[in-house]
Amino acid sequence: MPRTVVIGTGISAAAYLLSANRNLGTVFGTGGPDLWKQIAPTHQMGQPAPLLTGNLLAGPRGFITRPQPGRSPFMLAGDFAGLVEHHFQSHTHFQFPGSLVDSIRRLPNGQYEVRGRVWGARLTIFCDNVIIAVGPGPSRPLMVGENGDIGVDVRGLDGYVVGGTEFMSPTWQMPRGETMRGKTIAVYGGSATAAWVVELAQMRGMNVLRWFTRPGGGDGAWNVDVRFEAAFPAGSRNTEVQEGTRDQRAVLKLTNIKMIRPENDSSFLELDFLDQHDQIVRLPVDLLVYALGAAHTRDTGIRAMLDRDIQAQLVAYYDRNLAISARPSLLAVGTGDGSLMIVGSAMCSVAGFGNDMTLQGDPSKTLATLGRYTDISNSLPPAARPPEGIGMIMAGIEALNEFMPVRATGGAFAVYRRPHGQGLAFHDLAFVWDINYNTSNRTQLAAFLASTTNLSPFAANVAVALIVKLRTRAGNTLGLSNAQVQLIIWTALCYAHALAALNRDLEAMRLWSDRHHGADRFVDMCVDYMTTEYTHVAWWTHHGISC
């Protein structure tokens, strides 16, 4: 029986184990506590449960009534962490909690040697497969200077500079046991995590003097609204924070952090900035919290644990079945035989490997020819699109493993002959679907319609394209309700019948379009018409669906 080591205990690891389409044998789980277990269990996440549980985790698959921001309750971090932990433990045979993997190398016999530490002791595991699901990577360091090439050693600042995740832990305390209430704080970062830090600081009675982020590139480099756009993703999770911090938010270059130690008072920080006009700005605060995101690089994260032989064998796995979009996007990185796979939000930084990697099964093309991993989010409702987001992670892993949210009931089966004289096999005929309309990819939706309706292939393709397009509209922030999806399916059926009645040679027309404009163009034109023509727009609007 094969042996598999899974590195990571969060949603990427659980999603891979839940959707794996091959025998992993005995599974060893390694890694520290999941991110969401480090945050207060009552912390509200950014999405309702149907957008966070997807097709894989136990939970509600859809919305009974029309989902609306501010009315659909957000999932709590403790509930989500509990679900992930349950599934991870249910699909692993041995766990090494708190373990840290240092190195992975491939042996001459094809197996892997995984070395690390657990409870202060050395840990060595020999296995046949390695699944690396360690999340987005190490936190980006504080960087200052014109070119961002001077780092700040936060270890020398006695805990008065702290990362966002650490600050959000319910066990975090001010340095030297100082009280939190009344302390002044600066928050560095333009992400949703930074917004949660600001919210929590206010709840703890702290005074947020400045919430800043570094300038970007292009026309909006110094535009506050542009630079803080990611802090307020769709769904109204951070609306109150957004409204209450307009005067505190700024775009600034951090150039220096200095520790000030008065003789008869507690320490505080002096932050030095340059503004848009290269004017020096100084700000004294008691605490600086930074939430600058994370990334794997050439020298840190995943690349640091893999030996060169493994790195040379890696290829990019992509959406070959076009399950997510018409342009294939990156799904994972791994060895050509799939024995080592890197999955999940590590793909946001391509695990630090850059765009020169060749594609699975096609060494003549490189990763640069693909859509980005984050393009997966374009097929999801607006509230499910944060970079490194949970919905995006699960959608990508489901496409990678060709997962179908369906199980056989065992009530009926057929017999078929295996190829190449390998005998007979059985094929189940009765199924029960457990599908999430708002997070399923195109292949999953098409298979569901083929299995549960009598739609013609053309009508089914129109229905799938309509579901994906309408759930992604800005006005449908949290996606669609179950009733709205059923309405879309029925509308697609009526449209297909009407189009066939008006065009006796409809199939010939479709074939001509496929040959001259590509396989998706005809369906795209139909969907565009159904979502832009006045009477159709009025139809959708009447049923609470934004086009």
Short mmCIF file of C-alpha atoms in Angstrom, two decimals, residues 28-437:
data_model
loop_
_atom_site.label_atom_id
_atom_site.label_comp_id
_atom_site.label_asym_id
_atom_site.label_seq_id
_atom_site.Cartn_x
_atom_site.Cartn_y
_atom_site.Cartn_z
CA PHE A 28 0.51 11.09 7.31
CA GLY A 29 -0.52 14.63 8.24
CA THR A 30 2.12 17.19 9.15
CA GLY A 31 2.10 20.90 9.90
CA GLY A 32 1.17 23.52 12.45
CA PRO A 33 -2.29 24.78 13.34
CA ASP A 34 -4.51 26.02 10.51
CA LEU A 35 -4.72 29.80 10.11
CA TRP A 36 -8.36 29.91 11.17
CA LYS A 37 -7.59 28.03 14.38
CA GLN A 38 -5.24 30.84 15.35
CA ILE A 39 -8.00 33.44 15.14
CA ALA A 40 -10.77 34.02 17.69
CA PRO A 41 -13.53 31.46 17.02
CA THR A 42 -16.20 34.18 17.07
CA HIS A 43 -14.45 36.17 14.32
CA GLN A 44 -16.76 36.69 11.36
CA MET A 45 -15.26 35.53 8.08
CA GLY A 46 -15.85 37.37 4.82
CA GLN A 47 -18.49 35.09 3.29
CA PRO A 48 -21.58 33.07 4.23
CA ALA A 49 -21.22 29.32 4.68
CA PRO A 50 -22.36 28.24 1.16
CA LEU A 51 -19.46 30.16 -0.40
CA LEU A 52 -16.96 28.72 2.09
CA THR A 53 -18.02 25.07 2.26
CA GLY A 54 -18.22 24.64 -1.52
CA ASN A 55 -18.79 21.09 -2.74
CA LEU A 56 -16.39 19.48 -0.29
CA LEU A 57 -16.97 20.50 3.32
CA ALA A 58 -20.09 19.49 5.21
CA GLY A 59 -22.44 22.44 5.22
CA PRO A 60 -25.22 24.20 3.30
CA ARG A 61 -24.79 23.87 -0.46
CA GLY A 62 -26.89 26.85 -1.46
CA PHE A 63 -29.14 29.71 -0.47
CA ILE A 64 -32.80 28.96 0.23
CA THR A 65 -33.74 32.60 -0.32
CA ARG A 66 -32.08 35.29 -2.40
CA PRO A 67 -28.66 35.98 -0.81
CA GLN A 68 -28.17 39.64 0.04
CA PRO A 69 -25.18 41.40 1.66
CA GLY A 70 -25.96 42.39 5.21
CA ARG A 71 -28.75 39.83 5.56
CA SER A 72 -27.01 36.52 4.90
CA PRO A 73 -24.95 35.76 8.04
CA PHE A 74 -21.20 35.33 7.72
CA MET A 75 -19.60 32.07 8.79
CA LEU A 76 -17.63 32.11 12.05
CA ALA A 77 -13.92 31.25 12.05
CA GLY A 78 -14.40 28.62 14.77
CA ASP A 79 -17.09 26.78 12.77
CA PHE A 80 -14.97 26.79 9.63
CA ALA A 81 -11.82 25.69 11.47
CA GLY A 82 -13.76 22.86 13.10
CA LEU A 83 -15.03 21.61 9.73
CA VAL A 84 -11.57 21.67 8.17
CA GLU A 85 -10.03 19.91 11.16
CA HIS A 86 -12.72 17.22 11.13
CA HIS A 87 -12.21 16.41 7.45
CA PHE A 88 -8.43 16.55 7.68
CA GLN A 89 -8.33 14.15 10.61
CA SER A 90 -10.93 11.86 9.02
CA HIS A 91 -8.76 11.40 5.93
CA THR A 92 -5.37 10.98 7.58
CA HIS A 93 -4.17 7.90 9.47
CA PHE A 94 -1.42 9.55 11.54
CA GLN A 95 -0.96 13.21 12.48
CA PHE A 96 2.12 15.00 13.74
CA PRO A 97 0.63 18.24 15.13
CA GLY A 98 3.01 21.15 15.41
CA SER A 99 5.53 19.50 13.11
CA LEU A 100 7.73 21.45 10.70
CA VAL A 101 9.14 20.03 7.44
CA ASP A 102 12.66 21.17 6.60
CA SER A 103 13.58 19.21 3.47
CA ILE A 104 12.23 16.82 0.84
CA ARG A 105 14.40 14.78 -1.48
CA ARG A 106 13.69 11.99 -3.94
CA LEU A 107 15.57 8.72 -3.54
CA PRO A 108 16.93 6.55 -6.39
CA ASN A 109 14.05 4.07 -5.87
CA GLY A 110 11.48 6.80 -6.60
CA GLN A 111 10.37 7.27 -3.01
CA TYR A 112 10.63 10.53 -1.06
CA GLU A 113 12.46 11.27 2.14
CA VAL A 114 10.68 13.94 4.16
CA ARG A 115 12.69 15.38 7.03
CA GLY A 116 11.50 17.73 9.73
CA ARG A 117 10.97 18.29 13.41
CA VAL A 118 8.18 17.53 15.85
CA TRP A 119 8.09 18.36 19.58
CA GLY A 120 11.81 19.18 19.42
CA ALA A 121 12.74 15.78 17.95
CA ARG A 122 13.85 14.93 14.42
CA LEU A 123 11.18 13.47 12.15
CA THR A 124 11.95 11.40 9.03
CA ILE A 125 9.27 9.77 6.87
CA PHE A 126 9.77 7.69 3.73
CA CYS A 127 6.79 7.79 1.39
CA ASP A 128 5.55 7.35 -2.17
CA ASN A 129 3.59 10.60 -2.51
CA VAL A 130 3.94 14.12 -1.11
CA ILE A 131 1.12 16.66 -1.14
CA ILE A 132 2.33 20.17 -0.28
CA ALA A 133 -0.57 22.34 0.87
CA VAL A 134 1.13 24.87 3.10
CA GLY A 135 -0.90 27.93 2.17
CA PRO A 136 0.18 31.23 0.60
CA GLY A 137 3.68 31.17 2.05
CA PRO A 138 5.82 33.13 4.51
CA SER A 139 4.60 36.59 5.45
CA ARG A 140 6.08 39.33 3.31
CA PRO A 141 8.66 41.20 5.39
CA LEU A 142 8.48 44.85 6.26
CA MET A 143 10.33 46.61 3.45
CA VAL A 144 11.51 50.20 3.40
CA GLY A 145 13.60 52.30 1.08
CA GLU A 146 12.99 53.57 -2.43
CA ASN A 147 13.52 50.16 -4.04
CA GLY A 148 12.09 48.10 -1.20
CA ASP A 149 15.47 46.50 -0.58
CA ILE A 150 16.05 47.39 3.07
CA GLY A 151 14.40 45.08 5.57
CA VAL A 152 13.34 45.93 9.09
CA ASP A 153 14.37 43.40 11.73
CA VAL A 154 11.21 43.26 13.83
CA ARG A 155 12.95 41.03 16.37
CA GLY A 156 14.83 44.10 17.58
CA LEU A 157 11.64 45.99 18.31
CA ASP A 158 10.60 44.01 21.39
CA GLY A 159 7.20 42.92 20.09
CA TYR A 160 5.98 46.44 19.34
CA VAL A 161 5.82 45.47 15.65
CA VAL A 162 3.59 42.44 15.11
CA GLY A 163 2.07 40.51 12.20
CA GLY A 164 -1.65 40.66 11.52
CA THR A 165 -2.42 36.99 12.18
CA GLU A 166 -0.55 37.06 15.48
CA PHE A 167 -2.38 40.24 16.52
CA MET A 168 -5.75 38.63 15.74
CA SER A 169 -5.08 35.66 17.98
CA PRO A 170 -7.29 35.71 21.10
CA THR A 171 -4.18 35.04 23.22
CA TRP A 172 -2.14 38.01 21.95
CA GLN A 173 -1.04 40.54 24.55
CA MET A 174 0.77 43.87 24.44
CA PRO A 175 4.52 43.64 25.18
CA ARG A 176 5.50 43.74 28.86
CA GLY A 177 1.91 43.11 29.89
CA GLU A 178 0.82 46.66 29.04
CA THR A 179 -2.89 47.32 28.77
CA MET A 180 -4.38 47.50 25.26
CA ARG A 181 -7.09 50.05 25.92
CA GLY A 182 -6.08 53.54 24.91
CA LYS A 183 -2.92 52.49 23.07
CA THR A 184 -2.22 54.15 19.73
CA ILE A 185 -1.71 51.88 16.75
CA ALA A 186 -0.72 52.08 13.09
CA VAL A 187 -1.83 49.33 10.66
CA TYR A 188 0.22 48.58 7.55
CA GLY A 189 -1.49 46.83 4.62
CA GLY A 190 -4.33 47.18 2.13
CA SER A 191 -5.89 43.73 2.43
CA ALA A 192 -9.05 42.38 4.05
CA THR A 193 -6.84 41.01 6.83
CA ALA A 194 -5.64 44.54 7.53
CA ALA A 195 -9.28 45.66 7.71
CA TRP A 196 -9.97 42.92 10.26
CA VAL A 197 -6.96 44.09 12.27
CA VAL A 198 -8.36 47.63 12.35
CA GLU A 199 -11.77 46.33 13.39
CA LEU A 200 -10.30 44.20 16.17
CA ALA A 201 -8.06 47.03 17.40
CA GLN A 202 -11.11 49.26 17.76
CA MET A 203 -12.99 46.48 19.58
CA ARG A 204 -10.05 46.23 22.01
CA GLY A 205 -10.30 49.95 22.75
CA MET A 206 -7.17 50.92 20.82
CA ASN A 207 -6.87 54.17 18.88
CA VAL A 208 -6.02 53.63 15.18
CA LEU A 209 -4.05 56.77 14.27
CA ARG A 210 -3.02 55.72 10.78
CA TRP A 211 -3.92 52.89 8.43
CA PHE A 212 -1.48 53.00 5.53
CA THR A 213 -0.26 51.02 2.57
CA ARG A 214 2.60 51.48 0.14
CA PRO A 215 2.10 53.14 -3.28
CA GLY A 216 1.48 50.96 -6.27
CA GLY A 217 2.18 51.40 -9.97
CA GLY A 218 0.41 53.20 -12.80
CA ASP A 219 -2.11 56.00 -12.60
CA GLY A 220 -3.55 54.90 -9.26
CA ALA A 221 -0.22 54.55 -7.48
CA TRP A 222 -1.13 57.08 -4.78
CA ASN A 223 -4.91 56.82 -4.97
CA VAL A 224 -6.28 55.83 -1.57
CA ASP A 225 -9.46 54.21 -2.95
CA VAL A 226 -7.49 52.14 -5.46
CA ARG A 227 -4.79 51.04 -3.03
CA PHE A 228 -7.32 49.98 -0.36
CA GLU A 229 -9.73 48.29 -2.77
CA ALA A 230 -8.72 44.80 -1.65
CA ALA A 231 -9.46 45.72 1.97
CA PHE A 232 -13.17 45.92 1.25
CA PRO A 233 -14.14 42.94 -0.91
CA ALA A 234 -17.72 42.46 -2.06
CA GLY A 235 -20.15 41.25 0.56
CA SER A 236 -20.23 44.22 2.95
CA ARG A 237 -18.10 42.41 5.53
CA ASN A 238 -16.03 45.52 6.27
CA THR A 239 -18.50 48.29 5.43
CA GLU A 240 -18.47 49.85 8.90
CA VAL A 241 -14.69 49.83 8.99
CA GLN A 242 -14.57 51.41 5.55
CA GLU A 243 -16.90 54.22 6.53
CA GLY A 244 -15.27 54.84 9.91
CA THR A 245 -11.64 55.03 8.76
CA ARG A 246 -11.77 57.44 5.85
CA ASP A 247 -9.62 59.97 7.70
CA GLN A 248 -7.09 57.37 8.91
CA ARG A 249 -6.33 55.71 5.56
CA ALA A 250 -3.34 56.96 3.57
CA VAL A 251 -0.81 55.87 0.94
CA LEU A 252 2.71 56.35 2.30
CA LYS A 253 6.24 54.99 1.91
CA LEU A 254 7.56 53.63 5.18
CA THR A 255 11.24 54.58 5.40
CA ASN A 256 12.24 53.90 9.00
CA ILE A 257 11.06 52.50 12.32
CA LYS A 258 12.76 53.70 15.48
CA MET A 259 12.24 52.50 19.04
CA ILE A 260 11.91 55.32 21.58
CA ARG A 261 12.49 54.45 25.24
CA PRO A 262 11.52 57.22 27.70
CA GLU A 263 13.01 56.72 31.15
CA ASN A 264 9.75 56.78 33.09
CA ASP A 265 7.29 55.58 30.50
CA SER A 266 6.65 52.65 28.22
CA SER A 267 8.42 52.36 24.87
CA PHE A 268 6.86 53.65 21.69
CA LEU A 269 7.69 53.71 17.99
CA GLU A 270 8.53 56.55 15.67
CA LEU A 271 7.49 55.80 12.09
CA ASP A 272 9.05 57.79 9.25
CA PHE A 273 7.26 58.10 5.90
CA LEU A 274 7.50 59.86 2.57
CA ASP A 275 4.23 61.08 1.10
CA GLN A 276 3.29 61.57 -2.57
CA HIS A 277 5.25 64.82 -2.69
CA ASP A 278 8.37 63.33 -1.05
CA GLN A 279 7.63 65.22 2.13
CA ILE A 280 8.76 63.59 5.40
CA VAL A 281 5.93 62.52 7.71
CA ARG A 282 6.61 61.28 11.24
CA LEU A 283 4.13 59.44 13.43
CA PRO A 284 4.61 58.23 17.04
CA VAL A 285 2.55 55.16 17.96
CA ASP A 286 2.56 52.50 20.64
CA LEU A 287 2.21 49.60 18.20
CA LEU A 288 2.59 48.78 14.50
CA VAL A 289 0.65 45.84 13.04
CA TYR A 290 1.48 44.75 9.51
CA ALA A 291 -0.68 42.59 7.22
CA LEU A 292 1.21 42.63 3.93
CA GLY A 293 0.18 39.26 2.56
CA ALA A 294 2.40 36.27 1.92
CA ALA A 295 4.35 34.71 -0.92
CA HIS A 296 6.70 31.86 -1.74
CA THR A 297 9.94 33.10 -3.29
CA ARG A 298 13.10 31.67 -4.82
CA ASP A 299 14.68 31.54 -1.36
CA THR A 300 11.80 31.05 1.08
CA GLY A 301 8.84 28.77 1.48
CA ILE A 302 8.36 25.70 -0.69
CA ARG A 303 11.50 26.08 -2.81
CA ALA A 304 13.62 26.11 0.33
CA MET A 305 12.44 22.62 1.29
CA LEU A 306 12.74 20.91 -2.14
CA ASP A 307 16.07 19.61 -3.43
CA ARG A 308 17.28 20.59 -6.88
CA ASP A 309 16.47 17.22 -8.47
CA ILE A 310 12.81 17.57 -7.54
CA GLN A 311 12.72 21.17 -8.71
CA ALA A 312 14.03 20.10 -12.11
CA GLN A 313 11.16 17.57 -12.45
CA LEU A 314 8.33 20.01 -11.76
CA VAL A 315 5.71 20.95 -14.36
CA ALA A 316 2.63 23.15 -14.29
CA TYR A 317 -0.75 21.40 -14.07
CA TYR A 318 -3.46 23.36 -15.82
CA ASP A 319 -7.15 23.27 -16.65
CA ARG A 320 -6.85 20.91 -19.63
CA ASN A 321 -10.57 20.11 -19.56
CA LEU A 322 -11.52 23.80 -19.62
CA ALA A 323 -13.67 23.20 -16.56
CA ILE A 324 -13.22 26.73 -15.28
CA SER A 325 -12.91 28.90 -18.37
CA ALA A 326 -12.26 28.91 -22.10
CA ARG A 327 -8.64 29.90 -21.45
CA PRO A 328 -6.79 27.28 -19.38
CA SER A 329 -5.48 28.54 -16.06
CA LEU A 330 -2.88 27.21 -13.65
CA LEU A 331 -4.18 24.68 -11.11
CA ALA A 332 -1.10 23.18 -9.44
CA VAL A 333 2.61 22.46 -9.73
CA GLY A 334 4.01 18.96 -9.39
CA THR A 335 6.20 16.21 -10.79
CA GLY A 336 5.20 14.76 -14.12
CA ASP A 337 4.04 11.50 -12.52
CA GLY A 338 1.94 13.34 -9.92
CA SER A 339 3.76 11.77 -6.99
CA LEU A 340 4.59 15.22 -5.58
CA MET A 341 1.94 17.92 -5.90
CA ILE A 342 1.87 21.54 -4.71
CA VAL A 343 -1.71 22.76 -4.40
CA GLY A 344 -3.81 25.61 -3.05
CA SER A 345 -2.99 29.24 -2.47
CA ALA A 346 0.73 28.63 -2.96
CA MET A 347 -0.18 28.92 -6.64
CA CYS A 348 -0.82 32.65 -6.18
CA SER A 349 2.97 33.02 -6.20
CA VAL A 350 3.48 29.86 -8.31
CA ALA A 351 5.23 28.43 -5.24
CA GLY A 352 8.14 30.74 -6.06
CA PHE A 353 9.04 29.03 -9.36
CA GLY A 354 8.18 31.82 -11.82
CA ASN A 355 6.71 31.48 -15.31
CA ASP A 356 9.40 29.44 -17.10
CA MET A 357 8.07 26.05 -15.99
CA THR A 358 6.83 23.72 -18.75
CA LEU A 359 3.27 22.41 -18.89
CA GLN A 360 2.04 18.96 -17.97
CA GLY A 361 2.29 16.80 -21.09
CA ASP A 362 3.43 19.70 -23.30
CA PRO A 363 7.10 20.64 -22.79
CA SER A 364 6.95 22.98 -25.80
CA LYS A 365 4.86 25.50 -23.80
CA THR A 366 5.56 27.29 -20.56
CA LEU A 367 3.44 28.46 -17.65
CA ALA A 368 3.48 31.98 -19.11
CA THR A 369 1.01 30.82 -21.79
CA LEU A 370 -1.64 30.02 -19.16
CA GLY A 371 -4.15 32.18 -17.38
CA ARG A 372 -3.11 33.06 -13.84
CA TYR A 373 -4.18 30.91 -10.92
CA THR A 374 -6.21 33.85 -9.59
CA ASP A 375 -8.23 33.87 -12.85
CA ILE A 376 -10.20 31.00 -11.31
CA SER A 377 -11.97 33.64 -9.23
CA ASN A 378 -13.50 35.17 -12.36
CA SER A 379 -15.97 32.28 -12.49
CA LEU A 380 -17.12 32.76 -8.87
CA PRO A 381 -19.55 35.20 -7.21
CA PRO A 382 -17.92 38.55 -6.32
CA ALA A 383 -17.85 37.78 -2.58
CA ALA A 384 -15.89 34.55 -3.22
CA ARG A 385 -13.01 36.19 -5.10
CA PRO A 386 -10.43 37.39 -2.58
CA PRO A 387 -6.90 36.42 -3.69
CA GLU A 388 -5.84 33.22 -1.90
CA GLY A 389 -9.55 32.86 -1.07
CA ILE A 390 -11.18 29.66 0.14
CA GLY A 391 -13.73 29.40 -2.67
CA MET A 392 -10.98 29.81 -5.27
CA ILE A 393 -8.77 27.20 -3.59
CA MET A 394 -11.53 24.58 -3.55
CA ALA A 395 -12.61 25.32 -7.14
CA GLY A 396 -9.04 24.90 -8.35
CA ILE A 397 -8.43 21.65 -6.46
CA GLU A 398 -11.77 20.20 -7.59
CA ALA A 399 -10.85 20.92 -11.22
CA LEU A 400 -7.36 19.45 -10.72
CA ASN A 401 -8.75 16.21 -9.28
CA GLU A 402 -11.73 16.12 -11.67
CA PHE A 403 -14.01 15.90 -8.65
CA MET A 404 -17.77 15.43 -9.07
CA PRO A 405 -20.11 16.29 -6.15
CA VAL A 406 -22.08 13.08 -6.55
CA ARG A 407 -22.14 9.68 -4.91
CA ALA A 408 -23.46 6.34 -6.09
CA THR A 409 -26.37 4.88 -4.15
CA GLY A 410 -25.48 1.30 -5.06
CA GLY A 411 -29.07 0.65 -6.07
CA ALA A 412 -28.39 -0.09 -9.73
CA PHE A 413 -25.34 -0.92 -11.82
CA ALA A 414 -24.31 -2.07 -15.27
CA VAL A 415 -21.60 -4.47 -16.37
CA TYR A 416 -19.02 -3.51 -18.99
CA ARG A 417 -15.91 -5.13 -20.41
CA ARG A 418 -12.55 -3.59 -19.55
CA PRO A 419 -10.25 -2.72 -22.48
CA HIS A 420 -7.37 -4.95 -23.53
CA GLY A 421 -8.98 -8.13 -22.23
CA GLN A 422 -8.79 -7.13 -18.55
CA GLY A 423 -12.11 -8.74 -17.66
CA LEU A 424 -15.42 -7.27 -16.52
CA ALA A 425 -16.18 -4.28 -14.32
CA PHE A 426 -19.26 -2.66 -12.80
CA HIS A 427 -20.62 0.82 -13.36
CA ASP A 428 -23.10 2.48 -10.99
CA LEU A 429 -26.29 3.84 -12.52
CA ALA A 430 -28.02 5.49 -9.54
CA PHE A 431 -26.56 8.66 -8.06
CA VAL A 432 -27.30 11.36 -5.52
CA TRP A 433 -25.96 14.85 -6.27
CA ASP A 434 -24.77 17.26 -3.59
CA ILE A 435 -23.89 20.23 -5.76
CA ASN A 436 -23.18 23.86 -4.95
CA TYR A 437 -24.39 25.97 -7.88
#
